[in-house]
Amino acid sequence: MTSEVVENEFEFYSKAEKYWKDVPATVDGMLGGYGHISSIDINSSRKFLQRFLRDGPNRTGTTRALDCGAGIGRITKRLLLPLFKTVDMVDVTEDFLTKAKSYLGEEGRRVRNYFCCGLQDFSPEPNTYDVIWIQWVIGHLTDNHLSDFLKRCRAGLRPNGIVVIKDNMAQEGVIMDDVDSSVCRDLDVVRKIIRRAGLHLLAEERQENFPDEIYHVYTFAMR
């Protein structure tokens, strides 16, 4: 539980905000020096996501997606804009969202909103999104804030919409990273928080072909 490792909630959030303000607004900066894994990541995410966009009675729509912890728009540009008519982006760092406007190029015209906000304070517009994509950012939320945010995401989905989390998973328990002021949870803790938010897991997948020295990365789809 994050309550065991986060001593001061205000400090936990403000330290993370300060950390990201000093990170370069580049793909390498977004990925902590691992910019070279971006294509492997995007290709796997696309395969994972497309299984929900195929034909069928419960097919997820392709009208609008939300990119949470969007940074400069790496996922918006390469994963979401090619598949969805419009995308909204939310990130706590204003400089990243400013950079996104040039990084996204012509296709960026289809980004409808740039929300500058921490996810603990963000509420997706109800009944609006086909897909809410949350990648490499849940570690910046306490358990309670993550559960509450996922409840708000659930309300933000259109019929047959899905919430997707893709993130690092610890081997056991909850590990604090003092450098960027984030936590890494194990699979059981994340699954419990998903259930607590009233969401039902549809699929879970471990990312392959990432460097051995980094955490295992898992993707979850839920509604």
PDB file of C-alpha atoms in Angstrom:
ATOM      1  CA  MET A   1       0.000   0.000   0.000  1.00  0.00           C
ATOM      2  CA  THR A   2       1.262   3.494  -0.789  1.00  0.00           C
ATOM      3  CA  SER A   3       0.289   4.629   2.728  1.00  0.00           C
ATOM      4  CA  GLU A   4       3.258   2.563   3.967  1.00  0.00           C
ATOM      5  CA  VAL A   5       5.814   4.339   1.757  1.00  0.00           C
ATOM      6  CA  VAL A   6       4.341   7.840   1.183  1.00  0.00           C
ATOM      7  CA  GLU A   7       4.899   9.775   4.410  1.00  0.00           C
ATOM      8  CA  ASN A   8       3.740  13.203   3.237  1.00  0.00           C
ATOM      9  CA  GLU A   9       1.168  13.305   0.433  1.00  0.00           C
ATOM     10  CA  PHE A  10       1.676  16.998  -0.398  1.00  0.00           C
ATOM     11  CA  GLU A  11       5.435  16.460  -0.650  1.00  0.00           C
ATOM     12  CA  PHE A  12       4.939  13.310  -2.750  1.00  0.00           C
ATOM     13  CA  TYR A  13       3.029  15.292  -5.399  1.00  0.00           C
ATOM     14  CA  SER A  14       5.018  18.525  -5.326  1.00  0.00           C
ATOM     15  CA  LYS A  15       8.358  16.678  -5.556  1.00  0.00           C
ATOM     16  CA  ALA A  16       7.149  14.786  -8.643  1.00  0.00           C
ATOM     17  CA  GLU A  17       5.944  18.003 -10.276  1.00  0.00           C
ATOM     18  CA  LYS A  18       9.334  19.602  -9.658  1.00  0.00           C
ATOM     19  CA  TYR A  19      11.137  16.523 -11.049  1.00  0.00           C
ATOM     20  CA  TRP A  20       9.228  16.609 -14.364  1.00  0.00           C
ATOM     21  CA  LYS A  21       9.742  20.367 -14.764  1.00  0.00           C
ATOM     22  CA  ASP A  22      13.485  19.631 -15.145  1.00  0.00           C
ATOM     23  CA  VAL A  23      13.084  16.759 -17.628  1.00  0.00           C
ATOM     24  CA  PRO A  24      13.828  17.574 -21.312  1.00  0.00           C
ATOM     25  CA  ALA A  25      10.689  17.741 -23.501  1.00  0.00           C
ATOM     26  CA  THR A  26      11.902  14.904 -25.768  1.00  0.00           C
ATOM     27  CA  VAL A  27      10.937  11.254 -26.327  1.00  0.00           C
ATOM     28  CA  ASP A  28      14.132  10.249 -24.480  1.00  0.00           C
ATOM     29  CA  GLY A  29      13.141  12.523 -21.596  1.00  0.00           C
ATOM     30  CA  MET A  30       9.644  11.026 -21.459  1.00  0.00           C
ATOM     31  CA  LEU A  31      11.138   7.523 -21.299  1.00  0.00           C
ATOM     32  CA  GLY A  32      13.882   8.238 -18.756  1.00  0.00           C
ATOM     33  CA  GLY A  33      16.722   7.742 -21.229  1.00  0.00           C
ATOM     34  CA  TYR A  34      15.124   4.688 -22.872  1.00  0.00           C
ATOM     35  CA  GLY A  35      13.889   6.463 -26.016  1.00  0.00           C
ATOM     36  CA  HIS A  36      15.078   3.503 -28.113  1.00  0.00           C
ATOM     37  CA  ILE A  37      12.288   1.279 -26.722  1.00  0.00           C
ATOM     38  CA  SER A  38       9.539   3.603 -27.978  1.00  0.00           C
ATOM     39  CA  SER A  39       8.740   1.682 -31.177  1.00  0.00           C
ATOM     40  CA  ILE A  40       8.661  -1.707 -29.403  1.00  0.00           C
ATOM     41  CA  ASP A  41       6.283  -0.183 -26.854  1.00  0.00           C
ATOM     42  CA  ILE A  42       3.971   1.433 -29.428  1.00  0.00           C
ATOM     43  CA  ASN A  43       3.793  -1.663 -31.661  1.00  0.00           C
ATOM     44  CA  SER A  44       2.801  -3.890 -28.716  1.00  0.00           C
ATOM     45  CA  SER A  45       0.236  -1.344 -27.505  1.00  0.00           C
ATOM     46  CA  ARG A  46      -1.301  -1.139 -30.989  1.00  0.00           C
ATOM     47  CA  LYS A  47      -1.711  -4.933 -31.186  1.00  0.00           C
ATOM     48  CA  PHE A  48      -3.207  -5.003 -27.696  1.00  0.00           C
ATOM     49  CA  LEU A  49      -5.644  -2.185 -28.442  1.00  0.00           C
ATOM     50  CA  GLN A  50      -6.743  -3.378 -31.878  1.00  0.00           C
ATOM     51  CA  ARG A  51      -8.314  -6.541 -30.479  1.00  0.00           C
ATOM     52  CA  PHE A  52     -10.989  -4.274 -28.898  1.00  0.00           C
ATOM     53  CA  LEU A  53     -11.486  -2.175 -32.042  1.00  0.00           C
ATOM     54  CA  ARG A  54     -12.271  -5.140 -34.332  1.00  0.00           C
ATOM     55  CA  ASP A  55     -15.796  -5.867 -35.530  1.00  0.00           C
ATOM     56  CA  GLY A  56     -18.209  -7.424 -33.082  1.00  0.00           C
ATOM     57  CA  PRO A  57     -21.221  -6.591 -30.920  1.00  0.00           C
ATOM     58  CA  ASN A  58     -19.082  -5.167 -28.076  1.00  0.00           C
ATOM     59  CA  ARG A  59     -16.601  -3.378 -30.319  1.00  0.00           C
ATOM     60  CA  THR A  60     -14.961  -0.310 -28.782  1.00  0.00           C
ATOM     61  CA  GLY A  61     -15.561   2.856 -30.813  1.00  0.00           C
ATOM     62  CA  THR A  62     -12.880   5.031 -32.416  1.00  0.00           C
ATOM     63  CA  THR A  63     -14.368   8.497 -31.972  1.00  0.00           C
ATOM     64  CA  ARG A  64     -12.353   9.886 -29.072  1.00  0.00           C
ATOM     65  CA  ALA A  65      -9.452   8.844 -26.845  1.00  0.00           C
ATOM     66  CA  LEU A  66      -7.849  10.400 -23.757  1.00  0.00           C
ATOM     67  CA  ASP A  67      -4.076  10.201 -23.174  1.00  0.00           C
ATOM     68  CA  CYS A  68      -3.312  10.468 -19.433  1.00  0.00           C
ATOM     69  CA  GLY A  69       0.161  11.556 -18.352  1.00  0.00           C
ATOM     70  CA  ALA A  70       0.588  12.399 -22.020  1.00  0.00           C
ATOM     71  CA  GLY A  71       3.870  14.315 -21.810  1.00  0.00           C
ATOM     72  CA  ILE A  72       4.817  15.689 -25.236  1.00  0.00           C
ATOM     73  CA  GLY A  73       2.345  13.347 -26.945  1.00  0.00           C
ATOM     74  CA  ARG A  74       4.478  10.310 -27.860  1.00  0.00           C
ATOM     75  CA  ILE A  75       1.490   7.951 -27.423  1.00  0.00           C
ATOM     76  CA  THR A  76      -1.013  10.452 -28.844  1.00  0.00           C
ATOM     77  CA  LYS A  77       1.083  10.825 -32.003  1.00  0.00           C
ATOM     78  CA  ARG A  78       2.018   7.218 -32.697  1.00  0.00           C
ATOM     79  CA  LEU A  79      -0.788   5.161 -31.157  1.00  0.00           C
ATOM     80  CA  LEU A  80      -3.973   7.176 -30.626  1.00  0.00           C
ATOM     81  CA  LEU A  81      -4.191   9.708 -33.485  1.00  0.00           C
ATOM     82  CA  PRO A  82      -3.778   6.955 -36.143  1.00  0.00           C
ATOM     83  CA  LEU A  83      -6.731   5.046 -34.612  1.00  0.00           C
ATOM     84  CA  PHE A  84      -9.106   7.713 -33.247  1.00  0.00           C
ATOM     85  CA  LYS A  85     -10.856  10.721 -34.800  1.00  0.00           C
ATOM     86  CA  THR A  86      -9.941  13.033 -31.915  1.00  0.00           C
ATOM     87  CA  VAL A  87      -7.710  12.828 -28.843  1.00  0.00           C
ATOM     88  CA  ASP A  88      -7.517  14.795 -25.589  1.00  0.00           C
ATOM     89  CA  MET A  89      -4.273  15.023 -23.626  1.00  0.00           C
ATOM     90  CA  VAL A  90      -3.741  15.582 -19.909  1.00  0.00           C
ATOM     91  CA  ASP A  91      -0.399  16.174 -18.183  1.00  0.00           C
ATOM     92  CA  VAL A  92       0.803  18.017 -15.093  1.00  0.00           C
ATOM     93  CA  THR A  93       3.727  19.724 -16.902  1.00  0.00           C
ATOM     94  CA  GLU A  94       2.737  22.728 -18.998  1.00  0.00           C
ATOM     95  CA  ASP A  95       6.029  22.788 -20.945  1.00  0.00           C
ATOM     96  CA  PHE A  96       5.374  19.266 -22.248  1.00  0.00           C
ATOM     97  CA  LEU A  97       1.914  20.196 -23.542  1.00  0.00           C
ATOM     98  CA  THR A  98       3.352  23.323 -25.186  1.00  0.00           C
ATOM     99  CA  LYS A  99       6.025  21.184 -26.884  1.00  0.00           C
ATOM    100  CA  ALA A 100       3.325  18.690 -27.982  1.00  0.00           C
ATOM    101  CA  LYS A 101       1.788  21.305 -30.257  1.00  0.00           C
ATOM    102  CA  SER A 102       4.890  21.299 -32.479  1.00  0.00           C
ATOM    103  CA  TYR A 103       5.866  17.625 -31.881  1.00  0.00           C
ATOM    104  CA  LEU A 104       2.469  16.340 -33.100  1.00  0.00           C
ATOM    105  CA  GLY A 105       2.718  18.208 -36.418  1.00  0.00           C
ATOM    106  CA  GLU A 106      -0.267  18.445 -38.787  1.00  0.00           C
ATOM    107  CA  GLU A 107      -2.166  15.602 -37.140  1.00  0.00           C
ATOM    108  CA  GLY A 108      -2.149  17.587 -33.904  1.00  0.00           C
ATOM    109  CA  ARG A 109      -5.114  19.507 -35.310  1.00  0.00           C
ATOM    110  CA  ARG A 110      -7.209  16.559 -34.142  1.00  0.00           C
ATOM    111  CA  VAL A 111      -6.165  17.046 -30.506  1.00  0.00           C
ATOM    112  CA  ARG A 112      -9.231  18.687 -29.055  1.00  0.00           C
ATOM    113  CA  ASN A 113      -8.033  19.619 -25.546  1.00  0.00           C
ATOM    114  CA  TYR A 114      -4.734  19.986 -23.734  1.00  0.00           C
ATOM    115  CA  PHE A 115      -5.516  19.722 -20.012  1.00  0.00           C
ATOM    116  CA  CYS A 116      -2.713  20.814 -17.663  1.00  0.00           C
ATOM    117  CA  CYS A 117      -3.582  18.992 -14.453  1.00  0.00           C
ATOM    118  CA  GLY A 118      -2.430  16.231 -12.103  1.00  0.00           C
ATOM    119  CA  LEU A 119      -4.561  13.101 -12.458  1.00  0.00           C
ATOM    120  CA  GLN A 120      -5.480  13.251  -8.755  1.00  0.00           C
ATOM    121  CA  ASP A 121      -7.399  16.440  -9.592  1.00  0.00           C
ATOM    122  CA  PHE A 122      -8.617  15.532 -13.092  1.00  0.00           C
ATOM    123  CA  SER A 123     -12.128  14.381 -14.011  1.00  0.00           C
ATOM    124  CA  PRO A 124     -12.726  13.073 -17.540  1.00  0.00           C
ATOM    125  CA  GLU A 125     -15.918  14.426 -19.055  1.00  0.00           C
ATOM    126  CA  PRO A 126     -18.666  11.815 -18.448  1.00  0.00           C
ATOM    127  CA  ASN A 127     -19.723   9.495 -21.302  1.00  0.00           C
ATOM    128  CA  THR A 128     -17.097  10.927 -23.679  1.00  0.00           C
ATOM    129  CA  TYR A 129     -14.207   8.546 -24.372  1.00  0.00           C
ATOM    130  CA  ASP A 130     -13.945   5.245 -26.223  1.00  0.00           C
ATOM    131  CA  VAL A 131     -10.483   4.646 -24.786  1.00  0.00           C
ATOM    132  CA  ILE A 132      -8.753   6.207 -21.782  1.00  0.00           C
ATOM    133  CA  TRP A 133      -5.048   5.353 -22.014  1.00  0.00           C
ATOM    134  CA  ILE A 134      -2.984   5.662 -18.801  1.00  0.00           C
ATOM    135  CA  GLN A 135       0.698   4.831 -19.292  1.00  0.00           C
ATOM    136  CA  TRP A 136       3.694   5.159 -16.982  1.00  0.00           C
ATOM    137  CA  VAL A 137       1.899   7.539 -14.647  1.00  0.00           C
ATOM    138  CA  ILE A 138      -0.072   5.531 -12.023  1.00  0.00           C
ATOM    139  CA  GLY A 139       3.034   5.522  -9.809  1.00  0.00           C
ATOM    140  CA  HIS A 140       2.509   9.233  -9.285  1.00  0.00           C
ATOM    141  CA  LEU A 141      -0.848   8.634  -7.546  1.00  0.00           C
ATOM    142  CA  THR A 142      -1.504   7.301  -4.063  1.00  0.00           C
ATOM    143  CA  ASP A 143      -3.718   4.181  -3.870  1.00  0.00           C
ATOM    144  CA  ASN A 144      -6.782   6.201  -2.850  1.00  0.00           C
ATOM    145  CA  HIS A 145      -6.265   8.807  -5.557  1.00  0.00           C
ATOM    146  CA  LEU A 146      -5.673   6.107  -8.179  1.00  0.00           C
ATOM    147  CA  SER A 147      -8.836   4.257  -7.204  1.00  0.00           C
ATOM    148  CA  ASP A 148     -10.856   7.487  -7.237  1.00  0.00           C
ATOM    149  CA  PHE A 149      -9.366   8.514 -10.591  1.00  0.00           C
ATOM    150  CA  LEU A 150     -10.265   5.121 -12.112  1.00  0.00           C
ATOM    151  CA  LYS A 151     -13.851   5.553 -10.874  1.00  0.00           C
ATOM    152  CA  ARG A 152     -13.997   8.913 -12.667  1.00  0.00           C
ATOM    153  CA  CYS A 153     -12.520   7.262 -15.785  1.00  0.00           C
ATOM    154  CA  ARG A 154     -15.255   4.621 -15.648  1.00  0.00           C
ATOM    155  CA  ALA A 155     -17.833   7.416 -15.724  1.00  0.00           C
ATOM    156  CA  GLY A 156     -15.959   9.016 -18.642  1.00  0.00           C
ATOM    157  CA  LEU A 157     -16.390   5.996 -20.936  1.00  0.00           C
ATOM    158  CA  ARG A 158     -18.831   5.782 -23.804  1.00  0.00           C
ATOM    159  CA  PRO A 159     -20.727   2.469 -24.329  1.00  0.00           C
ATOM    160  CA  ASN A 160     -18.190  -0.378 -24.860  1.00  0.00           C
ATOM    161  CA  GLY A 161     -15.358   2.007 -23.956  1.00  0.00           C
ATOM    162  CA  ILE A 162     -12.261   0.732 -22.138  1.00  0.00           C
ATOM    163  CA  VAL A 163      -9.682   2.043 -19.700  1.00  0.00           C
ATOM    164  CA  VAL A 164      -6.115   0.849 -20.364  1.00  0.00           C
ATOM    165  CA  ILE A 165      -3.259   0.986 -17.851  1.00  0.00           C
ATOM    166  CA  LYS A 166       0.282   0.218 -19.029  1.00  0.00           C
ATOM    167  CA  ASP A 167       2.947   0.467 -16.359  1.00  0.00           C
ATOM    168  CA  ASN A 168       5.889  -0.965 -14.465  1.00  0.00           C
ATOM    169  CA  MET A 169       5.146  -3.737 -11.983  1.00  0.00           C
ATOM    170  CA  ALA A 170       7.260  -4.533  -8.919  1.00  0.00           C
ATOM    171  CA  GLN A 171       8.083  -8.141  -8.051  1.00  0.00           C
ATOM    172  CA  GLU A 172       6.530  -7.755  -4.603  1.00  0.00           C
ATOM    173  CA  GLY A 173       4.795  -5.042  -2.605  1.00  0.00           C
ATOM    174  CA  VAL A 174       5.188  -1.322  -3.225  1.00  0.00           C
ATOM    175  CA  ILE A 175       8.582   0.272  -3.956  1.00  0.00           C
ATOM    176  CA  MET A 176       9.251   3.999  -3.544  1.00  0.00           C
ATOM    177  CA  ASP A 177      11.438   5.887  -6.026  1.00  0.00           C
ATOM    178  CA  ASP A 178      12.717   9.018  -4.303  1.00  0.00           C
ATOM    179  CA  VAL A 179      14.256  10.422  -7.496  1.00  0.00           C
ATOM    180  CA  ASP A 180      10.998  11.105  -9.375  1.00  0.00           C
ATOM    181  CA  SER A 181       8.748  10.686  -6.305  1.00  0.00           C
ATOM    182  CA  SER A 182       6.746   7.729  -7.592  1.00  0.00           C
ATOM    183  CA  VAL A 183       5.826   4.232  -6.465  1.00  0.00           C
ATOM    184  CA  CYS A 184       5.925   0.897  -8.269  1.00  0.00           C
ATOM    185  CA  ARG A 185       3.281  -1.624  -7.207  1.00  0.00           C
ATOM    186  CA  ASP A 186       3.151  -5.364  -7.725  1.00  0.00           C
ATOM    187  CA  LEU A 187       0.455  -6.999  -9.870  1.00  0.00           C
ATOM    188  CA  ASP A 188      -1.752  -8.001  -6.945  1.00  0.00           C
ATOM    189  CA  VAL A 189      -1.864  -4.468  -5.546  1.00  0.00           C
ATOM    190  CA  VAL A 190      -2.778  -3.020  -8.966  1.00  0.00           C
ATOM    191  CA  ARG A 191      -5.495  -5.633  -9.534  1.00  0.00           C
ATOM    192  CA  LYS A 192      -6.974  -4.861  -6.091  1.00  0.00           C
ATOM    193  CA  ILE A 193      -7.109  -1.118  -6.880  1.00  0.00           C
ATOM    194  CA  ILE A 194      -8.793  -1.864 -10.234  1.00  0.00           C
ATOM    195  CA  ARG A 195     -11.434  -3.979  -8.475  1.00  0.00           C
ATOM    196  CA  ARG A 196     -11.895  -1.324  -5.796  1.00  0.00           C
ATOM    197  CA  ALA A 197     -12.682   1.196  -8.530  1.00  0.00           C
ATOM    198  CA  GLY A 198     -15.530  -1.051  -9.716  1.00  0.00           C
ATOM    199  CA  LEU A 199     -13.769  -1.978 -12.963  1.00  0.00           C
ATOM    200  CA  HIS A 200     -13.675  -5.452 -14.490  1.00  0.00           C
ATOM    201  CA  LEU A 201     -10.454  -6.737 -16.075  1.00  0.00           C
ATOM    202  CA  LEU A 202     -10.908  -7.742 -19.725  1.00  0.00           C
ATOM    203  CA  ALA A 203      -7.288  -8.500 -20.626  1.00  0.00           C
ATOM    204  CA  GLU A 204      -3.820  -8.453 -19.087  1.00  0.00           C
ATOM    205  CA  GLU A 205      -0.530  -8.819 -20.945  1.00  0.00           C
ATOM    206  CA  ARG A 206       3.166  -8.636 -20.149  1.00  0.00           C
ATOM    207  CA  GLN A 207       5.265  -6.499 -22.496  1.00  0.00           C
ATOM    208  CA  GLU A 208       7.934  -8.495 -24.346  1.00  0.00           C
ATOM    209  CA  ASN A 209      11.357  -7.454 -25.720  1.00  0.00           C
ATOM    210  CA  PHE A 210      12.104  -4.723 -23.202  1.00  0.00           C
ATOM    211  CA  PRO A 211      15.607  -4.421 -21.679  1.00  0.00           C
ATOM    212  CA  ASP A 212      16.261  -6.940 -18.880  1.00  0.00           C
ATOM    213  CA  GLU A 213      17.345  -4.281 -16.386  1.00  0.00           C
ATOM    214  CA  ILE A 214      14.013  -2.436 -16.236  1.00  0.00           C
ATOM    215  CA  TYR A 215      10.851  -3.419 -14.372  1.00  0.00           C
ATOM    216  CA  HIS A 216       8.418  -5.842 -15.981  1.00  0.00           C
ATOM    217  CA  VAL A 217       5.723  -3.848 -17.788  1.00  0.00           C
ATOM    218  CA  TYR A 218       2.090  -4.988 -17.939  1.00  0.00           C
ATOM    219  CA  THR A 219      -0.925  -3.726 -19.871  1.00  0.00           C
ATOM    220  CA  PHE A 220      -4.469  -4.035 -18.489  1.00  0.00           C
ATOM    221  CA  ALA A 221      -7.769  -3.368 -20.266  1.00  0.00           C
ATOM    222  CA  MET A 222     -10.890  -2.874 -18.162  1.00  0.00           C
ATOM    223  CA  ARG A 223     -14.376  -1.441 -18.144  1.00  0.00           C
TER     224      ARG A 223
END
